[in-house]
PDB file of C-alpha atoms in Angstrom:
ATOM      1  CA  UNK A   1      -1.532 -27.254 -54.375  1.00  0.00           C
ATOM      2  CA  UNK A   2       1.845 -25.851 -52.812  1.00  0.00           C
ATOM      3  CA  UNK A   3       4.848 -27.421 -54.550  1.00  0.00           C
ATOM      4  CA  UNK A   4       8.287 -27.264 -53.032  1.00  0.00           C
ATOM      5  CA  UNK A   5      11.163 -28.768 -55.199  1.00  0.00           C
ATOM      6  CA  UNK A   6      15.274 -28.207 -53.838  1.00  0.00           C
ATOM      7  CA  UNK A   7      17.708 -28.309 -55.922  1.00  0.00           C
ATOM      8  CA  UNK A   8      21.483 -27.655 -55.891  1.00  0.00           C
ATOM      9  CA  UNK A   9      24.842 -29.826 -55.939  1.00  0.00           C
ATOM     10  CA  UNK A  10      24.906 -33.119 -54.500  1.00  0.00           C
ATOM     11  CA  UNK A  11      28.606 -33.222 -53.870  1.00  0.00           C
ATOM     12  CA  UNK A  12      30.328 -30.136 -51.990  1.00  0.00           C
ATOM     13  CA  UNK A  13      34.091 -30.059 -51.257  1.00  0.00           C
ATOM     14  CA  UNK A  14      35.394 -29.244 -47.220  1.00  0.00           C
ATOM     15  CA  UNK A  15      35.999 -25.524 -46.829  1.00  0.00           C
ATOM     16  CA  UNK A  16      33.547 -24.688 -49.896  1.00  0.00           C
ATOM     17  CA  UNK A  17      30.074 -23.011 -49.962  1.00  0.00           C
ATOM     18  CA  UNK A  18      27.157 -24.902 -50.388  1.00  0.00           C
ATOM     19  CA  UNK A  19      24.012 -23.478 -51.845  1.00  0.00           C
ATOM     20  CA  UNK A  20      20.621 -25.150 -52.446  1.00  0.00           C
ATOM     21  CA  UNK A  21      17.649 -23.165 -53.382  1.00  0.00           C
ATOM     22  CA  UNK A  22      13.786 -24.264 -53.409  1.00  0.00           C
ATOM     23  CA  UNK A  23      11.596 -23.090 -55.995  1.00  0.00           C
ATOM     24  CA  UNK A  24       8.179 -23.179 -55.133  1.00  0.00           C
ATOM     25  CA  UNK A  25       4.905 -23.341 -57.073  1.00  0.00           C
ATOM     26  CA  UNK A  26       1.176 -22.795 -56.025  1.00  0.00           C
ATOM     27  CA  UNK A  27       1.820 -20.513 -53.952  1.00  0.00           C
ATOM     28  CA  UNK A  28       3.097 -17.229 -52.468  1.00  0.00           C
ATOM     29  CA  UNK A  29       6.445 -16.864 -51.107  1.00  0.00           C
ATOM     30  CA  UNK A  30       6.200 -13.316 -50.271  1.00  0.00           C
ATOM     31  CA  UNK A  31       3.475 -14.354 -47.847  1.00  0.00           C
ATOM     32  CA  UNK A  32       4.309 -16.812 -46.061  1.00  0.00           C
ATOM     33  CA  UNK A  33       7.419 -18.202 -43.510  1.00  0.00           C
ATOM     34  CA  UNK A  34       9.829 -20.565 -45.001  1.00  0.00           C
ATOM     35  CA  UNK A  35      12.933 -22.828 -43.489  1.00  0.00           C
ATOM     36  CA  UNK A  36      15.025 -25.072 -43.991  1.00  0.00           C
ATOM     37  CA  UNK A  37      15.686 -28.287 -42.057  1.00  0.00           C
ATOM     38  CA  UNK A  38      18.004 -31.081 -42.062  1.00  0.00           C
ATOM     39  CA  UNK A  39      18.898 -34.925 -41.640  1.00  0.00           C
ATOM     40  CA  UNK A  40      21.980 -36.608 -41.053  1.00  0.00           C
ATOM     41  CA  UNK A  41      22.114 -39.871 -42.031  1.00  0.00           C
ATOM     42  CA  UNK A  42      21.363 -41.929 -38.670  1.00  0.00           C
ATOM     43  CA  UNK A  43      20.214 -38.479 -36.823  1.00  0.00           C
ATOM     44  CA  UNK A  44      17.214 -36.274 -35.648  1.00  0.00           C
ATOM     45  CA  UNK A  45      15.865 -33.431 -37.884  1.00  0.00           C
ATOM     46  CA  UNK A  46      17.707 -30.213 -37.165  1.00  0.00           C
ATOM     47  CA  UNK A  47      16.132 -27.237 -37.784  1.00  0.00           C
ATOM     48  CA  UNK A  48      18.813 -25.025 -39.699  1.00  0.00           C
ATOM     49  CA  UNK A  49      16.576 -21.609 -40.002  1.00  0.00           C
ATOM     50  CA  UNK A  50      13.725 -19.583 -40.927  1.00  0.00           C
ATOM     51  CA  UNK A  51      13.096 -16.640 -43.203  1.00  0.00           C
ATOM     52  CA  UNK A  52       9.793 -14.884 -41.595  1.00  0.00           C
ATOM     53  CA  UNK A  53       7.097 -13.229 -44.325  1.00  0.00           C
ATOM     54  CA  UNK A  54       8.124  -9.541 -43.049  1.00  0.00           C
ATOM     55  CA  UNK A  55      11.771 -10.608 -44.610  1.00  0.00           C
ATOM     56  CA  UNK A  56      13.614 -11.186 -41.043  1.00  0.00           C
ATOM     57  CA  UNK A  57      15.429 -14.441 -40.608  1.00  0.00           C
ATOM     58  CA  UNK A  58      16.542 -16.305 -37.997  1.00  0.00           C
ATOM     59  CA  UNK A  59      19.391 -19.030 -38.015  1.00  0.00           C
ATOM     60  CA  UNK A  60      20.344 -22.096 -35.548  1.00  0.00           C
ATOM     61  CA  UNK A  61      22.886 -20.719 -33.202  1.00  0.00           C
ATOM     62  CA  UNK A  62      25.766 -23.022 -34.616  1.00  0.00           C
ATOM     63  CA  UNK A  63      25.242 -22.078 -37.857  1.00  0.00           C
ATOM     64  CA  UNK A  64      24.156 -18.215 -37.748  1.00  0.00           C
ATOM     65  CA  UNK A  65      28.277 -16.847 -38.951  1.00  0.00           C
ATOM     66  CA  UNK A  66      27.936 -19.434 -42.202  1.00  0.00           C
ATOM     67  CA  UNK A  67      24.514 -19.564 -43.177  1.00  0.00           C
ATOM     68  CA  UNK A  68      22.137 -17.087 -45.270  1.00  0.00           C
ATOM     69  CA  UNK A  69      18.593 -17.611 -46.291  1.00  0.00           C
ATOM     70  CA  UNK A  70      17.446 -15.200 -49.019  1.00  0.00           C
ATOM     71  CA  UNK A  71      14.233 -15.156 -51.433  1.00  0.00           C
ATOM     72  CA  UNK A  72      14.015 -14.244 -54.565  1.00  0.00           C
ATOM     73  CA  UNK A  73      10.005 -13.544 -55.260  1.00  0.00           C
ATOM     74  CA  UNK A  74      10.440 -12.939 -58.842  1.00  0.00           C
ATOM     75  CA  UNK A  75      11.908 -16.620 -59.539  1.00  0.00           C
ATOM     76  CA  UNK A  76       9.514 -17.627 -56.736  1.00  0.00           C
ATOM     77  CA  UNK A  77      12.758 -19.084 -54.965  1.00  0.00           C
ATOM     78  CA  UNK A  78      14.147 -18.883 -51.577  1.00  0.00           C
ATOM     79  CA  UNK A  79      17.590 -19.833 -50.833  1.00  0.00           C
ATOM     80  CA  UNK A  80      20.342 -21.343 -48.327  1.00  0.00           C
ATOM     81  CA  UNK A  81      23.941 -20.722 -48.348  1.00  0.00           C
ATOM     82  CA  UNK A  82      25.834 -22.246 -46.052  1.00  0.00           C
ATOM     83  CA  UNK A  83      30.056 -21.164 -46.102  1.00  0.00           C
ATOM     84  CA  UNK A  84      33.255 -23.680 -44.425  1.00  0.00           C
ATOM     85  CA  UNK A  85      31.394 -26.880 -44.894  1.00  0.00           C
ATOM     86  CA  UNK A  86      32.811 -29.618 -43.383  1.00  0.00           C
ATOM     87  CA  UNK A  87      31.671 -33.526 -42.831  1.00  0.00           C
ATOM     88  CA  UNK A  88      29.160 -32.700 -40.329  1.00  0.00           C
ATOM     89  CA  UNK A  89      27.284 -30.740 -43.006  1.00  0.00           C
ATOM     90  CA  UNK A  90      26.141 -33.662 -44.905  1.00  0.00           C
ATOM     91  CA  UNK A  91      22.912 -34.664 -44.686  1.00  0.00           C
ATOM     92  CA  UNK A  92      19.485 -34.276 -46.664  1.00  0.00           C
ATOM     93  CA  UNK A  93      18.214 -30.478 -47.094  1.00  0.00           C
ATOM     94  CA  UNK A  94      14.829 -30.063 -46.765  1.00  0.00           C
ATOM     95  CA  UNK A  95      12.657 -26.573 -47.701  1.00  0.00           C
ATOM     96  CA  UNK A  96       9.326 -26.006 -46.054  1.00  0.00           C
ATOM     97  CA  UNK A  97       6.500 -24.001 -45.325  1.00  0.00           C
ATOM     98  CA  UNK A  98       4.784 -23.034 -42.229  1.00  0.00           C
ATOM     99  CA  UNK A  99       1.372 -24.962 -41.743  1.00  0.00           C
ATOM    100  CA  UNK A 100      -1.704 -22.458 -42.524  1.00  0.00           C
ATOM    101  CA  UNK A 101      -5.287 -23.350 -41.192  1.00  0.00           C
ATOM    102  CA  UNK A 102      -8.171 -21.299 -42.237  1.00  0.00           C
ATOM    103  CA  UNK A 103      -6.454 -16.940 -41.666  1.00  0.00           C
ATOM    104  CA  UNK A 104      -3.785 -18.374 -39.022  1.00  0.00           C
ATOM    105  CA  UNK A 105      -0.615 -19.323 -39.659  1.00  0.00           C
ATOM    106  CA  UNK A 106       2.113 -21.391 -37.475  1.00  0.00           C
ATOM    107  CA  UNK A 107       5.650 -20.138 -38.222  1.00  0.00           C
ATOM    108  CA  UNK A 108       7.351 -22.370 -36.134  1.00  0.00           C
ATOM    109  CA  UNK A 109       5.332 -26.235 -37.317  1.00  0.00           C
ATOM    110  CA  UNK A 110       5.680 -27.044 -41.311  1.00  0.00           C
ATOM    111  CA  UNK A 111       3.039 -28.006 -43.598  1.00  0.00           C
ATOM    112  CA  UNK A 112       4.447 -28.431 -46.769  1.00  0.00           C
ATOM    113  CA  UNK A 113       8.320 -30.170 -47.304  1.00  0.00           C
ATOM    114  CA  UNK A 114      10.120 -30.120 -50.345  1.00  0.00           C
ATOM    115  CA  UNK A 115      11.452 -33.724 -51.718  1.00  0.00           C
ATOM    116  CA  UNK A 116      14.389 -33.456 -49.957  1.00  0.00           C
ATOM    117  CA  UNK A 117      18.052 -32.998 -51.343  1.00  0.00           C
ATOM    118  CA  UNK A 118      21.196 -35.039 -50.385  1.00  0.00           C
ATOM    119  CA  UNK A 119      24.053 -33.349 -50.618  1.00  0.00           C
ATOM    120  CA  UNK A 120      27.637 -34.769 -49.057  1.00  0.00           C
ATOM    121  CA  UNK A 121      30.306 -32.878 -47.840  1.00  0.00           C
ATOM    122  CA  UNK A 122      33.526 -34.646 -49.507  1.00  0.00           C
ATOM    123  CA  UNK A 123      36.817 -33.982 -51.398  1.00  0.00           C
TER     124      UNK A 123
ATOM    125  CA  UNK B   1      15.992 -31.572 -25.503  1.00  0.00           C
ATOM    126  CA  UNK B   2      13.019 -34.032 -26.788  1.00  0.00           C
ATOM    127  CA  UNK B   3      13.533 -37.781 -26.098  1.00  0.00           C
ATOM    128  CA  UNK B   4      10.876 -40.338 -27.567  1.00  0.00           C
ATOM    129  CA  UNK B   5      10.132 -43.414 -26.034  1.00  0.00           C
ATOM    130  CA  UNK B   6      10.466 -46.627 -26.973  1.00  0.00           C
ATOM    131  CA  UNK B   7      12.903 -46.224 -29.908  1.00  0.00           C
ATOM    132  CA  UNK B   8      10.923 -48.961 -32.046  1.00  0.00           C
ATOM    133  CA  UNK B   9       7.536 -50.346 -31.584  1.00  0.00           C
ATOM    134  CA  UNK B  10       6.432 -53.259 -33.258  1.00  0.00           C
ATOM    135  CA  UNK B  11       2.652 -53.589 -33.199  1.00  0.00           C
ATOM    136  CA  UNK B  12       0.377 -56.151 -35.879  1.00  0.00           C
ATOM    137  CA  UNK B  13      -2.159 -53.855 -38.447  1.00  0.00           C
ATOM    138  CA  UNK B  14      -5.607 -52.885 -36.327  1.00  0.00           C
ATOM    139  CA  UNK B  15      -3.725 -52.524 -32.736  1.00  0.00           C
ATOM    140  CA  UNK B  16      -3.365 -49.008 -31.345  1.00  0.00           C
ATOM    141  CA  UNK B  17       0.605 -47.610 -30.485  1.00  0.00           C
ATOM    142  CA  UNK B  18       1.137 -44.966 -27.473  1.00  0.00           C
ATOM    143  CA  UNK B  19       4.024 -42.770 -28.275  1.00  0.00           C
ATOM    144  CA  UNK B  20       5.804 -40.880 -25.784  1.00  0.00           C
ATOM    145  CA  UNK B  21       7.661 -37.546 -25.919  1.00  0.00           C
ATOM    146  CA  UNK B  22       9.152 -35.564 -23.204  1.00  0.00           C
ATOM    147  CA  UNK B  23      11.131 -32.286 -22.949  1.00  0.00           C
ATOM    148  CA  UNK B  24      13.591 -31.438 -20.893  1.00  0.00           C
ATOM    149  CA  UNK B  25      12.204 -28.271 -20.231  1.00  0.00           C
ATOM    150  CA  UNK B  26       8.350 -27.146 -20.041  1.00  0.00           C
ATOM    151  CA  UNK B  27       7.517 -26.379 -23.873  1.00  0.00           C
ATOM    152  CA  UNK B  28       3.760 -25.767 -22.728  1.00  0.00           C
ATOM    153  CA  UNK B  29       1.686 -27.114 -25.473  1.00  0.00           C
ATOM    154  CA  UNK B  30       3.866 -25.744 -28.480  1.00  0.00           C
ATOM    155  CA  UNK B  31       4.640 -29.665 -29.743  1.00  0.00           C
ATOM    156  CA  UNK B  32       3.886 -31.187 -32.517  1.00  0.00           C
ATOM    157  CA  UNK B  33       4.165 -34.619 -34.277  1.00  0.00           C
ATOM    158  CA  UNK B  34       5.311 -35.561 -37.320  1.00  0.00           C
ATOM    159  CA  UNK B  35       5.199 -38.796 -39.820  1.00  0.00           C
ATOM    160  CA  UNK B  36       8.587 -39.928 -41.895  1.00  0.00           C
ATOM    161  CA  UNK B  37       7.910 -42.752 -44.056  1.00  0.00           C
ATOM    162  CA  UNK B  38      11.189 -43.867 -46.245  1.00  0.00           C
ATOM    163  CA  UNK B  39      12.624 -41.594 -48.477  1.00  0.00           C
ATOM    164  CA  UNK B  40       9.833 -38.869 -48.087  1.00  0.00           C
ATOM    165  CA  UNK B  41       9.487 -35.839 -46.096  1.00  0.00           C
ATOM    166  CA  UNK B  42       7.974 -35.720 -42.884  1.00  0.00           C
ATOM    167  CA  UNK B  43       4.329 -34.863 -43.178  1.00  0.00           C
ATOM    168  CA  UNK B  44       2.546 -32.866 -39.929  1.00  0.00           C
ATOM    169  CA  UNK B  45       0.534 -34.912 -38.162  1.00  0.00           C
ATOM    170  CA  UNK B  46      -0.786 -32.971 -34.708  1.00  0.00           C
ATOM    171  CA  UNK B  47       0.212 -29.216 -33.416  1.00  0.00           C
ATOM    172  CA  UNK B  48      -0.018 -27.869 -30.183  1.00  0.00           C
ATOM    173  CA  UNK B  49       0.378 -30.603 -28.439  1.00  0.00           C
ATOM    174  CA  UNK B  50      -3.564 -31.866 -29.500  1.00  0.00           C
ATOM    175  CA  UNK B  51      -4.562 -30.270 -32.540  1.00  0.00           C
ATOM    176  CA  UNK B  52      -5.013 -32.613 -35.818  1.00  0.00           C
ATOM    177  CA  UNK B  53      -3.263 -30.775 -38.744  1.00  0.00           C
ATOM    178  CA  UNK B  54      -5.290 -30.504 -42.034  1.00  0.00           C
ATOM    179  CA  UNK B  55      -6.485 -33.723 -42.951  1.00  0.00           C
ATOM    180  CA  UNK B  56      -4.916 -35.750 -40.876  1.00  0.00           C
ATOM    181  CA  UNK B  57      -7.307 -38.758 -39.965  1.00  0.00           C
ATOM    182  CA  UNK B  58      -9.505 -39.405 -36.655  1.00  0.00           C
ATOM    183  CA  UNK B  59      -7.239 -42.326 -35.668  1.00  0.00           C
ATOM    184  CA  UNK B  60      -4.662 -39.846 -34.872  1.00  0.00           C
ATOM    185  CA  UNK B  61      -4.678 -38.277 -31.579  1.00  0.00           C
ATOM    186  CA  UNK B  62      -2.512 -35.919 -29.686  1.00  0.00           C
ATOM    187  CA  UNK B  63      -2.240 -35.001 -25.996  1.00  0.00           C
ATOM    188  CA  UNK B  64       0.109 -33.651 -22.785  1.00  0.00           C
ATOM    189  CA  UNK B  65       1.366 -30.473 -21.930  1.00  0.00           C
ATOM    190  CA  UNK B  66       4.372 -28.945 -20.350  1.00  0.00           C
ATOM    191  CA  UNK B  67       6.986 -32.276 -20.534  1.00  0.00           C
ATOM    192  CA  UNK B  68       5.019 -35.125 -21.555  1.00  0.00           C
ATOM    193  CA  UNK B  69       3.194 -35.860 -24.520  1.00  0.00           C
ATOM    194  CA  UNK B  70       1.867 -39.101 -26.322  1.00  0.00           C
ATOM    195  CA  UNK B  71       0.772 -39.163 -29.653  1.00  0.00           C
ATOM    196  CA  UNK B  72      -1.994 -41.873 -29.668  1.00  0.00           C
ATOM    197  CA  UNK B  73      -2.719 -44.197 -33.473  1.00  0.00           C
ATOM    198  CA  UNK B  74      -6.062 -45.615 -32.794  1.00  0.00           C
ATOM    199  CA  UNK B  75      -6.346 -48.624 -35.309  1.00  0.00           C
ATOM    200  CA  UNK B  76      -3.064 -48.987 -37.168  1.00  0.00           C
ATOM    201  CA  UNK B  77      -3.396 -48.841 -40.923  1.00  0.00           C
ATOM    202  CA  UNK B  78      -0.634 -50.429 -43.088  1.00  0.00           C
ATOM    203  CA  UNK B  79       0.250 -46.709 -44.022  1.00  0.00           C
ATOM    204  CA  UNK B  80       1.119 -46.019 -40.055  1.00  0.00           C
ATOM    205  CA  UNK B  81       3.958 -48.020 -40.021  1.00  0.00           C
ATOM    206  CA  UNK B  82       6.961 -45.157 -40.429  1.00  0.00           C
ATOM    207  CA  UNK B  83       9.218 -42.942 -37.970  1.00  0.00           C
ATOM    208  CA  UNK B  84       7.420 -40.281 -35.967  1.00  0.00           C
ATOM    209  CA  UNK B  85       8.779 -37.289 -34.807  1.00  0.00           C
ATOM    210  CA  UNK B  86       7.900 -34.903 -31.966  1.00  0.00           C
ATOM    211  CA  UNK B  87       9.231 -31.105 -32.184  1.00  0.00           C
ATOM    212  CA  UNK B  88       9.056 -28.571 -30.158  1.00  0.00           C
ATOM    213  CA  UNK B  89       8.497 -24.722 -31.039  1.00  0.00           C
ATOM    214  CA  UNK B  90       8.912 -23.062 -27.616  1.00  0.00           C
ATOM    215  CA  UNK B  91      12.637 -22.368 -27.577  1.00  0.00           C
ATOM    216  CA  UNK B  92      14.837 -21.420 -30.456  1.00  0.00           C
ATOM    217  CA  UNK B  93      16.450 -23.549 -31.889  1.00  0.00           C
ATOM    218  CA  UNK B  94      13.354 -25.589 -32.498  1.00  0.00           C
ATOM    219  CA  UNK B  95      14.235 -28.948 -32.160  1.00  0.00           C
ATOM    220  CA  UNK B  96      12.881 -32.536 -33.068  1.00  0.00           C
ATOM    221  CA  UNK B  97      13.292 -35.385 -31.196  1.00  0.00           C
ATOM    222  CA  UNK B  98      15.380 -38.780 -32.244  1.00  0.00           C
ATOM    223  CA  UNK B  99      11.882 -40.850 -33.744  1.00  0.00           C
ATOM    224  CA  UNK B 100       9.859 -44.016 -32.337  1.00  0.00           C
ATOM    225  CA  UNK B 101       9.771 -46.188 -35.582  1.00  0.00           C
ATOM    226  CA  UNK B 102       6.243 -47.913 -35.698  1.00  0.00           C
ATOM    227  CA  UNK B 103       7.304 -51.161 -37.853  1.00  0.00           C
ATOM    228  CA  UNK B 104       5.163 -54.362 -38.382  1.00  0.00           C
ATOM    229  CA  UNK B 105       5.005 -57.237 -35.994  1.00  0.00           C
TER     230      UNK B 105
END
């Protein structure tokens, strides 16, 4: 069974770098798609980006000059940074796989979600 | 943009709920629908637009194309009542819309 479990500070300060990653067990990052998604308290999902399974990556527009997504196979982790936080960053950080059925594989819908991390944007 | 219609629907255990989602732009049939109970993750419930995810139940059903879409519960079990989500995968960003919370008459 595929396992996703983020992790990473709960409390970031304006202007700093956040960075979460999601370590993942039962399965293989290398290949599959992966993303990252968030909530803000009293808002919709937003979907914040994607790193594909040939290594590519693709960000929200209003977040593509602060945010990397990076894997680490070895440590079976994939990671986000995200650099300038501000108050509109908080907001619960989910990881998550693309949804797999039988050989085909959907990108772009998610099957498996990590717990979910809250992290606040605060001084 | 996705809107969902009503915001909140408050139906008793056994009745069936109609939820609505519509796009502001044709997404085709790349929609899907999601389940958020408290304090978990959403869980995929239907893809393209009418296509049960993996092990999703019966009672669960999924149609529209283009701009409108319902998401049909046939039979609400006590484990329905959460916040459902439509997204769409057609443009990029891909983007969910606001909920319809199913809560308990």
């Amino acid at each position: 069974q595929v396992q996703l479990q983020a992790s990473g500070p709960g409390l970031v300060k304006p202007s700093e770098t956040l960075s979460l990653t999601c370590t993942v067990s039962g399965g293989s990052l290398g290949l599959h798609s992966w993303s990252w998604i968030r909530q803000s308290p009293g808002k919709a999902l937003e979907w914040i980006g994607s790193l594909y399974n040939g290594g590519s990556t693709n960000f929200h527009p209003s977040l593509t000059s602060r945010g990397t997504i990076s894997v680490d196979t070895s440590k079976t982790q994939m990671s986000l940074t995200l650099t300038s936080v501000t108050a509109a960053d908080t907001a619960i950080y989910y990881c998550a796989r693309e949804y797999c059925s039988g050989n085909s594989c959907w990108n772009s819908y998610l099957e498996y979600w990590g717990q979910g991390i809250l992290v606040t944007v605060s001084s | 943009v996705l809107t969902q219609s009503p915001a909140t629907l408050s139906l008793s255990p056994g009745e069936s709920a109609t939820l609505s989602c519509r796009a502001s732009q044709r997404v085709t049939n790349y929609l899907a629908w999601y389940k958020q109970t408290p304090g978990q993750a959403p869980r995929l419930l239907i893809y393209d637009a009418s296509k049960r995810a993996t092990g999703i139940p019966a009672r669960f059903s999924g149609s529209g194309s283009g701009t409108d879409f319902t998401l049909t519960i046939s039979g609400l079990e006590p484990e329905d009542f959460a916040v459902y989500f439509c997204q769409q995968r057609y443009y990029w960003p891909f983007t969910f819309g606001p909920g319809t919370k199913v809560d308990i008459k």
